[in-house]
Amino acid sequence: AQKITQTQPGMFVQEKEAVTLDCTYDTSDPSYGLFWYKQPSSGEMIFLIYQGSYDQQNATEGRYSLNFQKARKSANLVISASQLGDSAMYFCAMSPRMDSSYKLIFGSGTRLLVRP
Amino acid sequence: NAGVTQTPKFRVLKTGQSMTLLCAQDMNHEYMYWYRQDPGMGLRLIHYSVGEGTTAKGEVPDGYNVSRLKKQNFLLGLESAAPSQTSVYFCASSYSGGPYEQYFGPGTRLTVT
């Protein structure tokens, strides 16, 4: 079964500190993509970062990095130097390549609150 | 570019009523998707389309129909709304299938009473 698990329903972080949001996945597909999206209280879905299953290096995008551990089937999001505007829901998602729809399979999300 | 737009933003229906949600994208994307988001859950795929004139079922298709008569538009229909269809509906689009991000619309909040 294809599944994404996010075990942290909610997290707090102090402003300017780093935080790691956990994500584990389950798939039998050898080729897949992993994504992180941010959903602020306004409701829109904002793409943050992408990691391909065959990428040798961990993806980085500004203050976001993805700690990809393929053997452990984990794709944790690291946010460095947290800002108040980072307070939001964060969703991990997977897109198996064998599935011709290239749909996104989402986890249940982690709500991050940044404290001033 | 407007990106992905959805109409309407909010809607309240009574049980048994019908409605159509419109999604439009101006990025010339081939793939389009309809997801629903329920409280405490991630998004789940309802239907999708890999090109103009094509549609296919996703994970939770029951009670919904879709059409993609034009490449830029993807319509989601509810023929007889039920309270279980109260949700936030997101449309998304992407380039041809592959390791590409999906671009999401702002969502439609639907309440069925």
Short mmCIF file of C-alpha atoms in Angstrom, two decimals:
data_model
loop_
_atom_site.label_atom_id
_atom_site.label_comp_id
_atom_site.label_asym_id
_atom_site.label_seq_id
_atom_site.Cartn_x
_atom_site.Cartn_y
_atom_site.Cartn_z
CA ALA A 1 0.00 0.00 0.00
CA GLN A 2 1.13 3.52 -0.74
CA LYS A 3 1.08 5.62 2.38
CA ILE A 4 2.53 8.74 3.96
CA THR A 5 2.80 8.99 7.73
CA GLN A 6 3.31 12.21 9.65
CA THR A 7 3.42 11.38 13.35
CA GLN A 8 3.59 14.92 14.74
CA PRO A 9 0.11 16.49 14.78
CA GLY A 10 1.51 19.71 16.22
CA MET A 11 4.87 21.27 16.98
CA PHE A 12 6.25 24.44 18.53
CA VAL A 13 9.52 26.14 17.65
CA GLN A 14 11.13 29.30 18.87
CA GLU A 15 11.66 32.04 16.32
CA LYS A 16 15.10 31.85 14.63
CA GLU A 17 15.61 28.22 15.64
CA ALA A 18 15.61 25.22 13.29
CA VAL A 19 12.85 22.62 13.29
CA THR A 20 12.45 19.17 11.74
CA LEU A 21 9.08 17.85 10.58
CA ASP A 22 8.96 14.09 10.25
CA CYS A 23 7.65 12.14 7.28
CA THR A 24 7.86 8.43 6.54
CA TYR A 25 6.49 6.75 3.46
CA ASP A 26 5.59 3.30 2.24
CA THR A 27 5.72 2.24 -1.38
CA SER A 28 6.80 -0.72 -3.45
CA ASP A 29 7.43 1.52 -6.45
CA PRO A 30 11.21 1.88 -7.07
CA SER A 31 10.70 5.34 -8.57
CA TYR A 32 8.80 8.11 -6.83
CA GLY A 33 8.83 11.76 -5.95
CA LEU A 34 8.51 13.29 -2.51
CA PHE A 35 7.06 16.74 -1.92
CA TRP A 36 6.40 19.13 0.93
CA TYR A 37 3.59 21.65 0.84
CA LYS A 38 2.74 24.46 3.24
CA GLN A 39 -0.85 25.43 4.01
CA PRO A 40 -1.17 28.72 5.92
CA SER A 41 -4.36 29.67 7.71
CA SER A 42 -5.58 31.33 4.51
CA GLY A 43 -5.93 27.83 3.06
CA GLU A 44 -3.86 27.77 -0.11
CA MET A 45 -1.37 24.99 -0.81
CA ILE A 46 2.17 26.27 -1.38
CA PHE A 47 4.85 24.01 -2.85
CA LEU A 48 8.08 24.05 -0.85
CA ILE A 49 10.49 21.37 -2.00
CA TYR A 50 10.86 18.22 -4.10
CA GLN A 51 13.08 15.12 -3.83
CA GLY A 52 13.31 12.38 -6.43
CA SER A 53 13.92 8.83 -5.25
CA TYR A 54 17.05 8.53 -7.40
CA ASP A 55 18.47 11.92 -6.47
CA GLN A 56 21.87 11.47 -4.86
CA GLN A 57 21.82 14.69 -2.90
CA ASN A 58 19.28 16.04 -0.45
CA ALA A 59 17.14 18.81 -1.90
CA THR A 60 17.44 22.37 -0.61
CA GLU A 61 15.38 25.48 -1.32
CA GLY A 62 16.42 28.53 0.64
CA ARG A 63 15.64 27.87 4.32
CA TYR A 64 14.06 24.50 3.50
CA SER A 65 15.98 21.27 3.16
CA LEU A 66 14.79 17.71 2.84
CA ASN A 67 16.60 15.05 4.86
CA PHE A 68 16.09 12.04 2.59
CA GLN A 69 16.99 8.64 4.02
CA LYS A 70 15.93 6.12 1.42
CA ALA A 71 16.72 2.97 3.40
CA ARG A 72 14.62 4.22 6.29
CA LYS A 73 11.92 5.53 3.93
CA SER A 74 11.95 8.92 5.55
CA ALA A 75 11.80 12.41 4.02
CA ASN A 76 11.96 14.90 6.85
CA LEU A 77 11.62 18.63 6.23
CA VAL A 78 14.10 20.89 7.97
CA ILE A 79 13.28 24.57 8.30
CA SER A 80 16.23 26.69 9.39
CA ALA A 81 15.97 30.05 11.15
CA SER A 82 12.20 29.83 11.74
CA GLN A 83 10.12 32.92 11.13
CA LEU A 84 6.68 33.85 12.45
CA GLY A 85 5.34 33.45 8.92
CA ASP A 86 6.32 29.77 8.99
CA SER A 87 3.37 29.05 11.29
CA ALA A 88 1.16 26.81 9.16
CA MET A 89 0.16 23.23 8.36
CA TYR A 90 2.82 21.25 6.55
CA PHE A 91 2.00 18.27 4.36
CA CYS A 92 4.34 15.61 3.09
CA ALA A 93 3.26 13.95 -0.16
CA MET A 94 4.45 11.20 -2.47
CA SER A 95 3.93 10.60 -6.19
CA PRO A 96 4.67 7.02 -7.30
CA ARG A 97 5.95 6.90 -10.88
CA MET A 98 4.32 3.57 -11.71
CA ASP A 99 0.94 5.22 -11.21
CA SER A 100 0.08 6.89 -14.50
CA SER A 101 -1.99 9.55 -12.74
CA TYR A 102 1.10 10.95 -10.98
CA LYS A 103 -1.30 11.79 -8.18
CA LEU A 104 -0.06 13.08 -4.85
CA ILE A 105 -0.63 10.90 -1.79
CA PHE A 106 -0.71 13.14 1.27
CA GLY A 107 -0.01 12.62 4.93
CA SER A 108 -2.31 14.02 7.59
CA GLY A 109 -0.08 17.02 8.18
CA THR A 110 1.83 18.71 11.00
CA ARG A 111 0.74 22.04 12.43
CA LEU A 112 3.77 24.20 13.20
CA LEU A 113 3.55 27.19 15.52
CA VAL A 114 6.49 29.56 15.69
CA ARG A 115 6.80 31.40 19.02
CA PRO A 116 8.26 34.92 19.14
CA ASN B 1 -0.66 34.66 -15.18
CA ALA B 2 -3.53 33.82 -12.86
CA GLY B 3 -2.27 30.26 -12.32
CA VAL B 4 -5.08 27.99 -11.14
CA THR B 5 -8.41 29.58 -10.31
CA GLN B 6 -11.53 28.02 -8.79
CA THR B 7 -15.13 29.13 -8.86
CA PRO B 8 -16.93 29.56 -6.48
CA LYS B 9 -14.89 30.13 -3.30
CA PHE B 10 -17.74 29.24 -0.96
CA ARG B 11 -21.05 27.46 -1.39
CA VAL B 12 -23.81 26.12 0.83
CA LEU B 13 -26.05 23.41 -0.61
CA LYS B 14 -29.03 21.54 0.70
CA THR B 15 -29.02 17.75 0.57
CA GLY B 16 -30.04 16.58 -2.89
CA GLN B 17 -29.08 19.77 -4.72
CA SER B 18 -26.57 19.74 -7.53
CA MET B 19 -23.71 22.03 -8.42
CA THR B 20 -20.60 22.33 -10.57
CA LEU B 21 -17.21 23.54 -9.44
CA LEU B 22 -15.07 25.13 -12.12
CA CYS B 23 -11.29 24.96 -12.27
CA ALA B 24 -9.29 26.92 -14.82
CA GLN B 25 -5.54 27.07 -15.45
CA ASP B 26 -3.58 29.30 -17.81
CA MET B 27 -0.26 27.42 -17.72
CA ASN B 28 -1.03 25.03 -20.59
CA HIS B 29 -0.76 22.07 -18.23
CA GLU B 30 -1.80 18.62 -19.44
CA TYR B 31 -2.64 17.06 -16.07
CA MET B 32 -5.42 18.31 -13.83
CA TYR B 33 -6.72 16.97 -10.52
CA TRP B 34 -9.57 17.38 -8.06
CA TYR B 35 -8.83 16.71 -4.38
CA ARG B 36 -10.90 17.03 -1.26
CA GLN B 37 -9.59 17.97 2.18
CA ASP B 38 -11.47 16.96 5.30
CA PRO B 39 -10.62 18.18 8.83
CA GLY B 40 -7.52 16.56 10.27
CA MET B 41 -6.67 14.85 7.02
CA GLY B 42 -4.51 15.41 4.02
CA LEU B 43 -5.90 15.82 0.54
CA ARG B 44 -7.47 12.84 -1.23
CA LEU B 45 -7.80 12.48 -4.98
CA ILE B 46 -11.34 12.46 -6.39
CA HIS B 47 -10.79 12.45 -10.17
CA TYR B 48 -8.05 13.42 -12.53
CA SER B 49 -7.39 14.11 -16.20
CA VAL B 50 -4.24 13.50 -18.24
CA GLY B 51 -5.38 15.64 -21.15
CA GLU B 52 -8.27 17.28 -22.94
CA GLY B 53 -11.20 14.89 -23.31
CA THR B 54 -9.88 12.36 -20.78
CA THR B 55 -10.90 11.70 -17.18
CA ALA B 56 -10.25 8.94 -14.66
CA LYS B 57 -11.28 8.01 -11.13
CA GLY B 58 -9.12 8.67 -8.13
CA GLU B 59 -9.29 7.40 -4.57
CA VAL B 60 -12.73 8.77 -3.58
CA PRO B 61 -14.81 9.22 -6.79
CA ASP B 62 -18.27 8.20 -5.57
CA GLY B 63 -20.88 10.93 -5.84
CA TYR B 64 -18.81 13.07 -8.23
CA ASN B 65 -18.48 13.43 -11.98
CA VAL B 66 -15.96 15.40 -14.01
CA SER B 67 -15.44 16.72 -17.50
CA ARG B 68 -12.48 18.17 -19.39
CA LEU B 69 -13.87 19.52 -22.63
CA LYS B 70 -11.15 22.17 -22.92
CA LYS B 71 -7.53 21.78 -21.90
CA GLN B 72 -7.63 24.73 -19.57
CA ASN B 73 -10.82 23.78 -17.70
CA PHE B 74 -11.69 20.89 -15.39
CA LEU B 75 -15.21 20.71 -13.99
CA LEU B 76 -16.31 18.80 -10.89
CA GLY B 77 -20.02 18.01 -10.56
CA LEU B 78 -22.11 16.89 -7.63
CA GLU B 79 -25.39 15.50 -8.93
CA SER B 80 -27.11 15.00 -5.58
CA ALA B 81 -25.17 16.54 -2.72
CA ALA B 82 -24.89 14.72 0.61
CA PRO B 83 -23.65 16.00 4.00
CA SER B 84 -20.64 13.66 3.64
CA GLN B 85 -19.51 15.84 0.75
CA THR B 86 -19.00 18.82 3.06
CA SER B 87 -15.33 19.55 2.50
CA VAL B 88 -12.78 21.89 0.98
CA TYR B 89 -12.16 21.09 -2.67
CA PHE B 90 -8.85 21.82 -4.35
CA CYS B 91 -8.06 21.76 -8.01
CA ALA B 92 -4.46 21.28 -9.14
CA SER B 93 -2.58 21.09 -12.40
CA SER B 94 0.87 20.00 -13.54
CA TYR B 95 2.97 19.55 -16.64
CA SER B 96 2.90 16.15 -18.31
CA GLY B 97 3.31 13.40 -15.75
CA GLY B 98 6.70 13.26 -14.13
CA PRO B 99 8.60 14.75 -11.22
CA TYR B 100 6.76 18.03 -11.40
CA GLU B 101 5.06 19.94 -8.66
CA GLN B 102 1.34 20.37 -8.76
CA TYR B 103 0.01 23.92 -8.73
CA PHE B 104 -3.06 24.31 -6.56
CA GLY B 105 -6.04 26.60 -6.76
CA PRO B 106 -7.24 28.53 -3.70
CA GLY B 107 -9.91 25.96 -2.81
CA THR B 108 -13.71 25.89 -2.61
CA ARG B 109 -15.34 25.48 0.78
CA LEU B 110 -18.57 23.50 0.34
CA THR B 111 -21.11 22.90 3.07
CA VAL B 112 -24.02 20.52 2.54
CA THR B 113 -26.82 20.83 5.09
#
